[in-house]
PDB file of C-alpha atoms in Angstrom:
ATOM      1  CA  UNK S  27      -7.986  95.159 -43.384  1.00  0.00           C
ATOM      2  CA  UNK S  28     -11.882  94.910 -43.891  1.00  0.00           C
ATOM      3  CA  UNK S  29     -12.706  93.253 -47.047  1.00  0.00           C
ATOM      4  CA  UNK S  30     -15.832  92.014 -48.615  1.00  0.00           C
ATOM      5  CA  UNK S  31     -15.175  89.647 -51.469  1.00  0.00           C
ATOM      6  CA  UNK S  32     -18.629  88.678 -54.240  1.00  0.00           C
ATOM      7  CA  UNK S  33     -18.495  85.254 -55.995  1.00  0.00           C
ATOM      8  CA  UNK S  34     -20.533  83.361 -58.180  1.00  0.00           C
ATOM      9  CA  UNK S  35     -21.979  85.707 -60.594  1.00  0.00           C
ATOM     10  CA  UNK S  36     -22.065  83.491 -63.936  1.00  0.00           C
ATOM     11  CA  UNK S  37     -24.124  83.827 -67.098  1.00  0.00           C
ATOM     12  CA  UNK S  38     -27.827  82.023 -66.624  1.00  0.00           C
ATOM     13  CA  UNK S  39     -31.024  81.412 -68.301  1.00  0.00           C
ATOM     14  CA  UNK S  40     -34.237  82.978 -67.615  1.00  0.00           C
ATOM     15  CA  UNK S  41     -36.290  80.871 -64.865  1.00  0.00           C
ATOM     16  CA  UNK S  42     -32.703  79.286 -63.386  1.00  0.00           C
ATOM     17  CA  UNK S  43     -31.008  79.510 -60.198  1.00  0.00           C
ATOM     18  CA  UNK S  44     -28.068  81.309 -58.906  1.00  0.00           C
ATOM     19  CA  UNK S  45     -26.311  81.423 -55.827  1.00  0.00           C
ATOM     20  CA  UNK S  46     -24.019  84.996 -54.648  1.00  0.00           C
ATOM     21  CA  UNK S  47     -21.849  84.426 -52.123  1.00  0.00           C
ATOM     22  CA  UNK S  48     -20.002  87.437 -49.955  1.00  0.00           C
ATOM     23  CA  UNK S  49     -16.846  86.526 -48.116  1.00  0.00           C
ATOM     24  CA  UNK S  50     -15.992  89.175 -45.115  1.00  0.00           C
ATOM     25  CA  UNK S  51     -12.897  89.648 -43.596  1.00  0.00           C
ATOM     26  CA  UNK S  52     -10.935  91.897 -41.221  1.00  0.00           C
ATOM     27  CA  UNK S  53     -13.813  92.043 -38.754  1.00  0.00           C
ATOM     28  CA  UNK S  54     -16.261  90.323 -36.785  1.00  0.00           C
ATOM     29  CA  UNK S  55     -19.391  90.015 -39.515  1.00  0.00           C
ATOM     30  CA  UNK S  56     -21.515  88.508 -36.801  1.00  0.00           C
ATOM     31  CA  UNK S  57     -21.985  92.321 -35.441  1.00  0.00           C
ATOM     32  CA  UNK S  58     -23.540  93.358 -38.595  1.00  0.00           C
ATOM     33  CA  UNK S  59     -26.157  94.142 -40.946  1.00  0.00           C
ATOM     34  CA  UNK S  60     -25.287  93.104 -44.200  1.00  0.00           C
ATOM     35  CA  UNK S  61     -27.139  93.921 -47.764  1.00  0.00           C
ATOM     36  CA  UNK S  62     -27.149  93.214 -51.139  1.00  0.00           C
ATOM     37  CA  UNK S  63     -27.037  96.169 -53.615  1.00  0.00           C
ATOM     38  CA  UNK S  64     -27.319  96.025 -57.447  1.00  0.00           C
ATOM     39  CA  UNK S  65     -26.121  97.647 -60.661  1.00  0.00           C
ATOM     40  CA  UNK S  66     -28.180  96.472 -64.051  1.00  0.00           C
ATOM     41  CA  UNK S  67     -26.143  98.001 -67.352  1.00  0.00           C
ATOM     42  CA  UNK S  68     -26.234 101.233 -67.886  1.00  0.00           C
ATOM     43  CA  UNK S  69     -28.523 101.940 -64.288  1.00  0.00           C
ATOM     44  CA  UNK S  70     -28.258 103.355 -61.330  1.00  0.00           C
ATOM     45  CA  UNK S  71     -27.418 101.151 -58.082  1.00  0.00           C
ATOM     46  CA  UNK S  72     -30.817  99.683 -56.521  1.00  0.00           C
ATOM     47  CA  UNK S  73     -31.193  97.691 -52.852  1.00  0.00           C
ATOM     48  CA  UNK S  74     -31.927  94.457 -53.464  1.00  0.00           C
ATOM     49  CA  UNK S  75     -32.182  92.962 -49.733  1.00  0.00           C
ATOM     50  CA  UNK S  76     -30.802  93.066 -46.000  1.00  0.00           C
ATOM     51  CA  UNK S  77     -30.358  90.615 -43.221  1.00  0.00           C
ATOM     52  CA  UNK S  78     -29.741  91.763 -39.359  1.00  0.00           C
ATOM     53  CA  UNK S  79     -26.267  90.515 -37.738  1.00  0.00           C
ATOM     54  CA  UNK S  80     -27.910  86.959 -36.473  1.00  0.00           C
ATOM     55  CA  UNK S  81     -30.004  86.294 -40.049  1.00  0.00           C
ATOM     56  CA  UNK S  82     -33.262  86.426 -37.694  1.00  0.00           C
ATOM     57  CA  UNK S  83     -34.675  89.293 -39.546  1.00  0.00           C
ATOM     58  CA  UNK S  84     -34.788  90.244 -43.315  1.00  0.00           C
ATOM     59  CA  UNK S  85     -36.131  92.349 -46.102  1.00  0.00           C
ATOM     60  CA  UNK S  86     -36.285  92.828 -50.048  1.00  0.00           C
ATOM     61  CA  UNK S  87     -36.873  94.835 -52.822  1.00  0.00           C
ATOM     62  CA  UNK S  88     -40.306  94.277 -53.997  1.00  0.00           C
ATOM     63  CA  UNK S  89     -38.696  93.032 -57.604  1.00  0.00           C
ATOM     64  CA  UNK S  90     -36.999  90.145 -56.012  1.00  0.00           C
ATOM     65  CA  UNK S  91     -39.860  89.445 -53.277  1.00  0.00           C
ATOM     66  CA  UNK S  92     -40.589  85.541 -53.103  1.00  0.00           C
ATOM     67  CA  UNK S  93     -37.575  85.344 -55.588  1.00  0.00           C
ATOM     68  CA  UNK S  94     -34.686  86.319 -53.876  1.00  0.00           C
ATOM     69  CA  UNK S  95     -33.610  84.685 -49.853  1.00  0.00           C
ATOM     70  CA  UNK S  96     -30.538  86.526 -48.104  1.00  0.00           C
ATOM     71  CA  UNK S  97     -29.375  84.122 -45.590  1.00  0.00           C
ATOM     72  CA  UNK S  98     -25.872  84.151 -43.996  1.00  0.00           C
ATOM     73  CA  UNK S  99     -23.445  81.606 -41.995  1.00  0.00           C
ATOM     74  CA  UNK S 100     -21.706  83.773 -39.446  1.00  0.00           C
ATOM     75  CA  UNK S 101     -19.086  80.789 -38.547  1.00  0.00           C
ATOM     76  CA  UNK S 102     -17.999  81.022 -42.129  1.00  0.00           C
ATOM     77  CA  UNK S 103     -18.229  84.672 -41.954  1.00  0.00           C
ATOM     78  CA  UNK S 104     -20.235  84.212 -45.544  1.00  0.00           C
ATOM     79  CA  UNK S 105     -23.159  86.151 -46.742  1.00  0.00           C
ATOM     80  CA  UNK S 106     -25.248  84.951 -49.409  1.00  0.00           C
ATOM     81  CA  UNK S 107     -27.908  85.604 -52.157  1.00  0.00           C
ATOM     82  CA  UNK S 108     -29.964  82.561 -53.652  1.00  0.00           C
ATOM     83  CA  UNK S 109     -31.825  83.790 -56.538  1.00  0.00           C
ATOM     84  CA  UNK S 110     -34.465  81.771 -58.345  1.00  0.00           C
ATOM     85  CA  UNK S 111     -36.890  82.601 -61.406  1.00  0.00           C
ATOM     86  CA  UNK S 112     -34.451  84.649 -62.764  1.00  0.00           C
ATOM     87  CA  UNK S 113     -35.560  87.202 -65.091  1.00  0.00           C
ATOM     88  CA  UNK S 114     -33.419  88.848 -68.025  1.00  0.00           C
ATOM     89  CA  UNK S 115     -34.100  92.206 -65.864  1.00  0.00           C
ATOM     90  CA  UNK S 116     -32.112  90.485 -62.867  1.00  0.00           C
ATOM     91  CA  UNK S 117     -28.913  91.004 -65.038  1.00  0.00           C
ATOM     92  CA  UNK S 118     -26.213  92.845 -62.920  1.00  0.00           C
ATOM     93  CA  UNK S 119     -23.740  93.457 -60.840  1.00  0.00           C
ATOM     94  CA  UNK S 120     -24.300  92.804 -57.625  1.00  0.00           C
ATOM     95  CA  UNK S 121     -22.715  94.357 -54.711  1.00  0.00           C
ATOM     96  CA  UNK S 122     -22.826  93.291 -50.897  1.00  0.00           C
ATOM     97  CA  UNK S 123     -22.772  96.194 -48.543  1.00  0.00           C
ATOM     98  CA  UNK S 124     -21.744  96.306 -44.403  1.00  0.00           C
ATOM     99  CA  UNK S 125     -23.983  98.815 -42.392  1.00  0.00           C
ATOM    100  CA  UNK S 126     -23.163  98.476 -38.782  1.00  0.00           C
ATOM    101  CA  UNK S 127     -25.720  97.801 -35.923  1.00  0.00           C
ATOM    102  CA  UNK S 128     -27.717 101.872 -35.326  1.00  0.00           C
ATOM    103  CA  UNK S 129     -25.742 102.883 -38.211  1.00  0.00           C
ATOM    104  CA  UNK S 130     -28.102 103.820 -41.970  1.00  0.00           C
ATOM    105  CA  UNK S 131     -25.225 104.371 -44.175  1.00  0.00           C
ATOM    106  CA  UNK S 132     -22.844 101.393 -46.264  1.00  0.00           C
ATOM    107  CA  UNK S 133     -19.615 101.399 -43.974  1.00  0.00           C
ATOM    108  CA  UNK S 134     -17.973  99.182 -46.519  1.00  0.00           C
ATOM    109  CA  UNK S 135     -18.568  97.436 -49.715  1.00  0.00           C
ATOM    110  CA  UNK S 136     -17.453  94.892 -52.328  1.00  0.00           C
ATOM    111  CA  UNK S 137     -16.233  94.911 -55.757  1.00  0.00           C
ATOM    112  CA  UNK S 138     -19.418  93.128 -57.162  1.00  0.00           C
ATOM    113  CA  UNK S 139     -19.916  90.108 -59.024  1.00  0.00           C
ATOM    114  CA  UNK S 140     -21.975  90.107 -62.487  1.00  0.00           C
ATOM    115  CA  UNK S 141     -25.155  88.054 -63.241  1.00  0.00           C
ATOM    116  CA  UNK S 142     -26.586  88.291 -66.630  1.00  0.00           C
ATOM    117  CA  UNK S 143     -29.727  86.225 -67.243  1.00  0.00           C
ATOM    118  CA  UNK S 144     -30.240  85.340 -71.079  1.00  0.00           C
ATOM    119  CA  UNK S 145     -30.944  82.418 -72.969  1.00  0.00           C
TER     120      UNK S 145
ATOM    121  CA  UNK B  29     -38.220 104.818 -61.684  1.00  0.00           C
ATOM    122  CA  UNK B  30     -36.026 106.338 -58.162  1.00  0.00           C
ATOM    123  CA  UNK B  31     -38.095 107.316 -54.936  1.00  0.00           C
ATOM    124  CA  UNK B  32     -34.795 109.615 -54.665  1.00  0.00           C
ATOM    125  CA  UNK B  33     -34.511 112.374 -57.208  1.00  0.00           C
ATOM    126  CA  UNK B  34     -31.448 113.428 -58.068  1.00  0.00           C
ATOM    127  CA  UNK B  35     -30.623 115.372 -61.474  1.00  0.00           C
ATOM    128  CA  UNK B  36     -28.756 113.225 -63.892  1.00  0.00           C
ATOM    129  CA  UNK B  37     -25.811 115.205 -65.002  1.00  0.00           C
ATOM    130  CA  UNK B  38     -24.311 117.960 -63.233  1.00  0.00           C
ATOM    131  CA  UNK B  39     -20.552 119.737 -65.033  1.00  0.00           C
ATOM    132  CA  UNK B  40     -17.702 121.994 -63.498  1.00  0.00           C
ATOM    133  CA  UNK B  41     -14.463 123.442 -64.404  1.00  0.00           C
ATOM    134  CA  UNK B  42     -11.650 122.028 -62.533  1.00  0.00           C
ATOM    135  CA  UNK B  43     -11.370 124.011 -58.982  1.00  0.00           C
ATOM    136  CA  UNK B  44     -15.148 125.154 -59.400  1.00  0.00           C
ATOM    137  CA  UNK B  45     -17.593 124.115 -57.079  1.00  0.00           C
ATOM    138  CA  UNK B  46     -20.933 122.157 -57.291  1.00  0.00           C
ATOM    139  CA  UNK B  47     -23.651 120.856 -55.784  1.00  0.00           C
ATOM    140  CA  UNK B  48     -26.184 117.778 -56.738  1.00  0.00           C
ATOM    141  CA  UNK B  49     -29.975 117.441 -55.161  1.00  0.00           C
ATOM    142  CA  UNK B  50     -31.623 114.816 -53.833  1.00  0.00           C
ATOM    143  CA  UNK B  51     -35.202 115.219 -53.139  1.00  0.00           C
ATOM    144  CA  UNK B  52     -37.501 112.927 -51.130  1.00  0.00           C
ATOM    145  CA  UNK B  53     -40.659 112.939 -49.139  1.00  0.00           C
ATOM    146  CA  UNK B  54     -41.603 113.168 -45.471  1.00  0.00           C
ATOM    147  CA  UNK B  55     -41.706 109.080 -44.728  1.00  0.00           C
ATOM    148  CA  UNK B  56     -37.643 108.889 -46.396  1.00  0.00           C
ATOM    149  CA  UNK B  57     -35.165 111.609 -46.099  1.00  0.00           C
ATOM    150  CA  UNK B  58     -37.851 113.964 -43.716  1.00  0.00           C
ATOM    151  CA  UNK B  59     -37.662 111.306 -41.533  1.00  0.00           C
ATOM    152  CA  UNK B  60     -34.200 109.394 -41.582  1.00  0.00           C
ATOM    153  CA  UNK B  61     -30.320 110.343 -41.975  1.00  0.00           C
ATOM    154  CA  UNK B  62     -28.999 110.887 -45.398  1.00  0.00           C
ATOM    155  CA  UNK B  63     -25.822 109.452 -46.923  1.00  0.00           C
ATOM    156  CA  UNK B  64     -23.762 110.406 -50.220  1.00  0.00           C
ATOM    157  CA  UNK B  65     -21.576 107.678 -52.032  1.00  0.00           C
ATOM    158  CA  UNK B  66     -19.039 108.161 -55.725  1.00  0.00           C
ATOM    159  CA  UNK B  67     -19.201 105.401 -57.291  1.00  0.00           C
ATOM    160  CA  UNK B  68     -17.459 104.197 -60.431  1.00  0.00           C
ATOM    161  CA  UNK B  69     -19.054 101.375 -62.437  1.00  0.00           C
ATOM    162  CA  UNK B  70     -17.744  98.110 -61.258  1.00  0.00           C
ATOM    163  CA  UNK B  71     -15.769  99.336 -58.457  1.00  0.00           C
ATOM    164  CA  UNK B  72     -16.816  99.331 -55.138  1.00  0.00           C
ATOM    165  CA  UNK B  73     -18.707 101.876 -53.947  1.00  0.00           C
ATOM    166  CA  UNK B  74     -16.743 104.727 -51.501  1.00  0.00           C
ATOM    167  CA  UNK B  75     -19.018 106.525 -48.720  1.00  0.00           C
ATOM    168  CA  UNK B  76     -18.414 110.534 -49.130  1.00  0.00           C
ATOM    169  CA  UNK B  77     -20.932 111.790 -46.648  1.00  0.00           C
ATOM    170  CA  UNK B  78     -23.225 109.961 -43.706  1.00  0.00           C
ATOM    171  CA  UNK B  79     -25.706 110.922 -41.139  1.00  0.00           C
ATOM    172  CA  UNK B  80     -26.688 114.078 -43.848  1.00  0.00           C
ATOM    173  CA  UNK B  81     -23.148 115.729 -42.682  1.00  0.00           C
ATOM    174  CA  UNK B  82     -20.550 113.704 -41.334  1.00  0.00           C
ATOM    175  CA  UNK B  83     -17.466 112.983 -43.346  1.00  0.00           C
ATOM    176  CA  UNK B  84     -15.532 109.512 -42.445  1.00  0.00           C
ATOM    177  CA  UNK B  85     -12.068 109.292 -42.303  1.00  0.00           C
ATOM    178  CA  UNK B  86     -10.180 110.083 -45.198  1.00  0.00           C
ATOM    179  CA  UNK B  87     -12.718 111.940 -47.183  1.00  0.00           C
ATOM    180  CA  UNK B  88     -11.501 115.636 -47.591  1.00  0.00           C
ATOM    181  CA  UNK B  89     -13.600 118.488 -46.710  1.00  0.00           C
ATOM    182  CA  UNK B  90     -13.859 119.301 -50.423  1.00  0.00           C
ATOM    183  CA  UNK B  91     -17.053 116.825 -49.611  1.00  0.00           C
ATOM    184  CA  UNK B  92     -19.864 118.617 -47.255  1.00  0.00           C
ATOM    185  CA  UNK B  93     -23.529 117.330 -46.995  1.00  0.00           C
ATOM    186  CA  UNK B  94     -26.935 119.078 -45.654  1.00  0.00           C
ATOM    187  CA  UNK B  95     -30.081 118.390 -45.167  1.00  0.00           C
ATOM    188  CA  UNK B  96     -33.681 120.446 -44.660  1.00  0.00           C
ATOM    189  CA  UNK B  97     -36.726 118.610 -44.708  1.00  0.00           C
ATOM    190  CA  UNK B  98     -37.279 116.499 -47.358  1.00  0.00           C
ATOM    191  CA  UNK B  99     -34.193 117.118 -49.682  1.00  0.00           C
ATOM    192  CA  UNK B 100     -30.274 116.566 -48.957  1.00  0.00           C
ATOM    193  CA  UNK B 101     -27.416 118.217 -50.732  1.00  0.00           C
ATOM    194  CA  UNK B 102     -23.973 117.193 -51.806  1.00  0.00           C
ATOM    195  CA  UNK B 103     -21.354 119.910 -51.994  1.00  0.00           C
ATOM    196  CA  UNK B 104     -17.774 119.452 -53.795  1.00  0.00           C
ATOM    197  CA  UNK B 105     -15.492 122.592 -54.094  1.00  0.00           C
ATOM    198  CA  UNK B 106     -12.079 122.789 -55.521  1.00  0.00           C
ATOM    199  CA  UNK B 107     -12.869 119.780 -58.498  1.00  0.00           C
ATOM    200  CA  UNK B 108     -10.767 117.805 -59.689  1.00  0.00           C
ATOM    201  CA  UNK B 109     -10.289 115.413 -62.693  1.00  0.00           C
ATOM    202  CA  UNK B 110     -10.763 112.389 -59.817  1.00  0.00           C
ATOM    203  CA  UNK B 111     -13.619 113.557 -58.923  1.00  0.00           C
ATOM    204  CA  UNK B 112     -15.637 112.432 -62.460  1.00  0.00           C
ATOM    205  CA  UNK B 113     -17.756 109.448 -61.033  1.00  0.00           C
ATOM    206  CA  UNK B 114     -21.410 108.697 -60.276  1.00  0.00           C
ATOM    207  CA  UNK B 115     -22.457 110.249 -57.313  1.00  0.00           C
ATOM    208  CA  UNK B 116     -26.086 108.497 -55.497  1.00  0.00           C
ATOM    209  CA  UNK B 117     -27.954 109.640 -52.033  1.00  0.00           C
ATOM    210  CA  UNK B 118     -29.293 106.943 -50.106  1.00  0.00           C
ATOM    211  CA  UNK B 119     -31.857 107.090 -46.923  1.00  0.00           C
ATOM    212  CA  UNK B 120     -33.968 104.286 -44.801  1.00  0.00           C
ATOM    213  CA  UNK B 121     -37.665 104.329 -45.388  1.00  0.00           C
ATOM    214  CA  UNK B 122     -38.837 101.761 -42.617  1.00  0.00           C
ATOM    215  CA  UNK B 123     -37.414  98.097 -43.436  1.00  0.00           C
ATOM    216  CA  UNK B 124     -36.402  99.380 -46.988  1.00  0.00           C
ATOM    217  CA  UNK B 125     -33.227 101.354 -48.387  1.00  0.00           C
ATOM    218  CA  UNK B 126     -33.800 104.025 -50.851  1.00  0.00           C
ATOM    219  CA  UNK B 127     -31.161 105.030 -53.472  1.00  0.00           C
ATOM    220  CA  UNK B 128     -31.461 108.095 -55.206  1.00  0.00           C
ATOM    221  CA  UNK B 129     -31.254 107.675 -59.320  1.00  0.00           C
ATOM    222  CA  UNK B 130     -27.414 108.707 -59.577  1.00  0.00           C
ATOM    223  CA  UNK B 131     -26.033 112.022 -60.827  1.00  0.00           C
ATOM    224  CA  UNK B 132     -22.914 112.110 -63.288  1.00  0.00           C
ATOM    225  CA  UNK B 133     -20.156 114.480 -62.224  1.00  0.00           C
ATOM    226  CA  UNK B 134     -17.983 115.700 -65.485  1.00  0.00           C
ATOM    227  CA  UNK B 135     -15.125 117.881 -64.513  1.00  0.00           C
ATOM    228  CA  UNK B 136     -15.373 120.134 -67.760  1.00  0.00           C
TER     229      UNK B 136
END
């Protein structure tokens, strides 16, 4: 069964560090795209970033530019999200999405896993 | 502020039918496939409708999409009480993914 399991959303001040973490399962995650998707409260879900299947190529959001790095470990079929300078507008849930290689549509996501920046 | 328009609130009776918007320009959804997800806060999202009219597996053909030009539609006929979620349209534009602001479905 395909599963994509979020971790290490946690409660942090403005200007720290967090790291996501997406755990894939039930398929090979080296043959695909993977993204990061986000929900703040009360909002609609916004693309935060994407990484290709070998983590050669990327992209963001202009919000999280220069903030943000998706990078992934394909041995430990693990996708992740480091964020730094958070902001109290970062606060969310954050989802991790599978598109498959050709494909433009989210084949499968997570549950999400909540960040809230405040001091 | 959503590069995807979408109105926010759309209502039906139970077994009515109805449809939500999404409008774009000609770099997004004039020039790239369309898809349609429900989504209920903090669940995971559930794909309804890809490549502007394909349905995947599972998904009943309550669900339809279209596309012309630079807007896509969602269709749902015969509603149901399940069907009361947040419904967003999402497209490529480039290297960047575009989600339309969301429209709330309440089954009346």
């Amino acid at each position: 069964d395909v599963q994509l399991v979020e971790s290490g959303g946690d409660l942090v001040q403005p200007g720290g560090s967090l790291r996501l973490s997406c755990a894939a399962s039930g398929f090979t995650f080296s043959n695909y795209w993977m993204h990061w998707v986000r929900q703040a409260p009360g909002k609609g879900l916004v693309w935060v970033s994407r990484i290709n299947s070998d983590g050669s190529r990327t992209s963001y959001a202009d919000s999280v530019k220069g903030r943000f790095t998706i990078f992934r470990d394909n041995a430990k079929n693990t996708l992740y999200l480091q964020m730094n300078s958070l902001r109290v507008e970062d606060t969310a849930v954050y989802y991790c999405g599978r598109v498959g290689n050709g494909a433009f549509y989210f084949e499968k996501w997570g549950q999400g896993t909540l960040v809230t920046v405040s001091s | 502020q959503s590069v995807l328009t979408q109105p926010p609130s759309v209502s039906a009776a139970p077994g009515q039918k109805v449809t939500i918007s999404c409008s774009g320009s000609s770099s997004d959804i004039g020039n790239n496939y369309v898809s349609w997800y429900q989504h209920l806060p903090g669940t995971a999202p559930k794909l309804l409708i890809y490549d502007n009219n394909k349905r995947p597996s599972g998904i009943p053909d309550r669900f339809s999409g279209s596309k012309s030009g630079t807007s896509a539609t969602l269709g749902i006929t015969g509603l149901q009480s399940g069907d009361e979620a947040d419904y967003y349209c999402v497209t490529w534009d480039n290297s960047l993914v575009l989600f339309g602001g969301g429209t709330k479905l309440t089954v009346l």
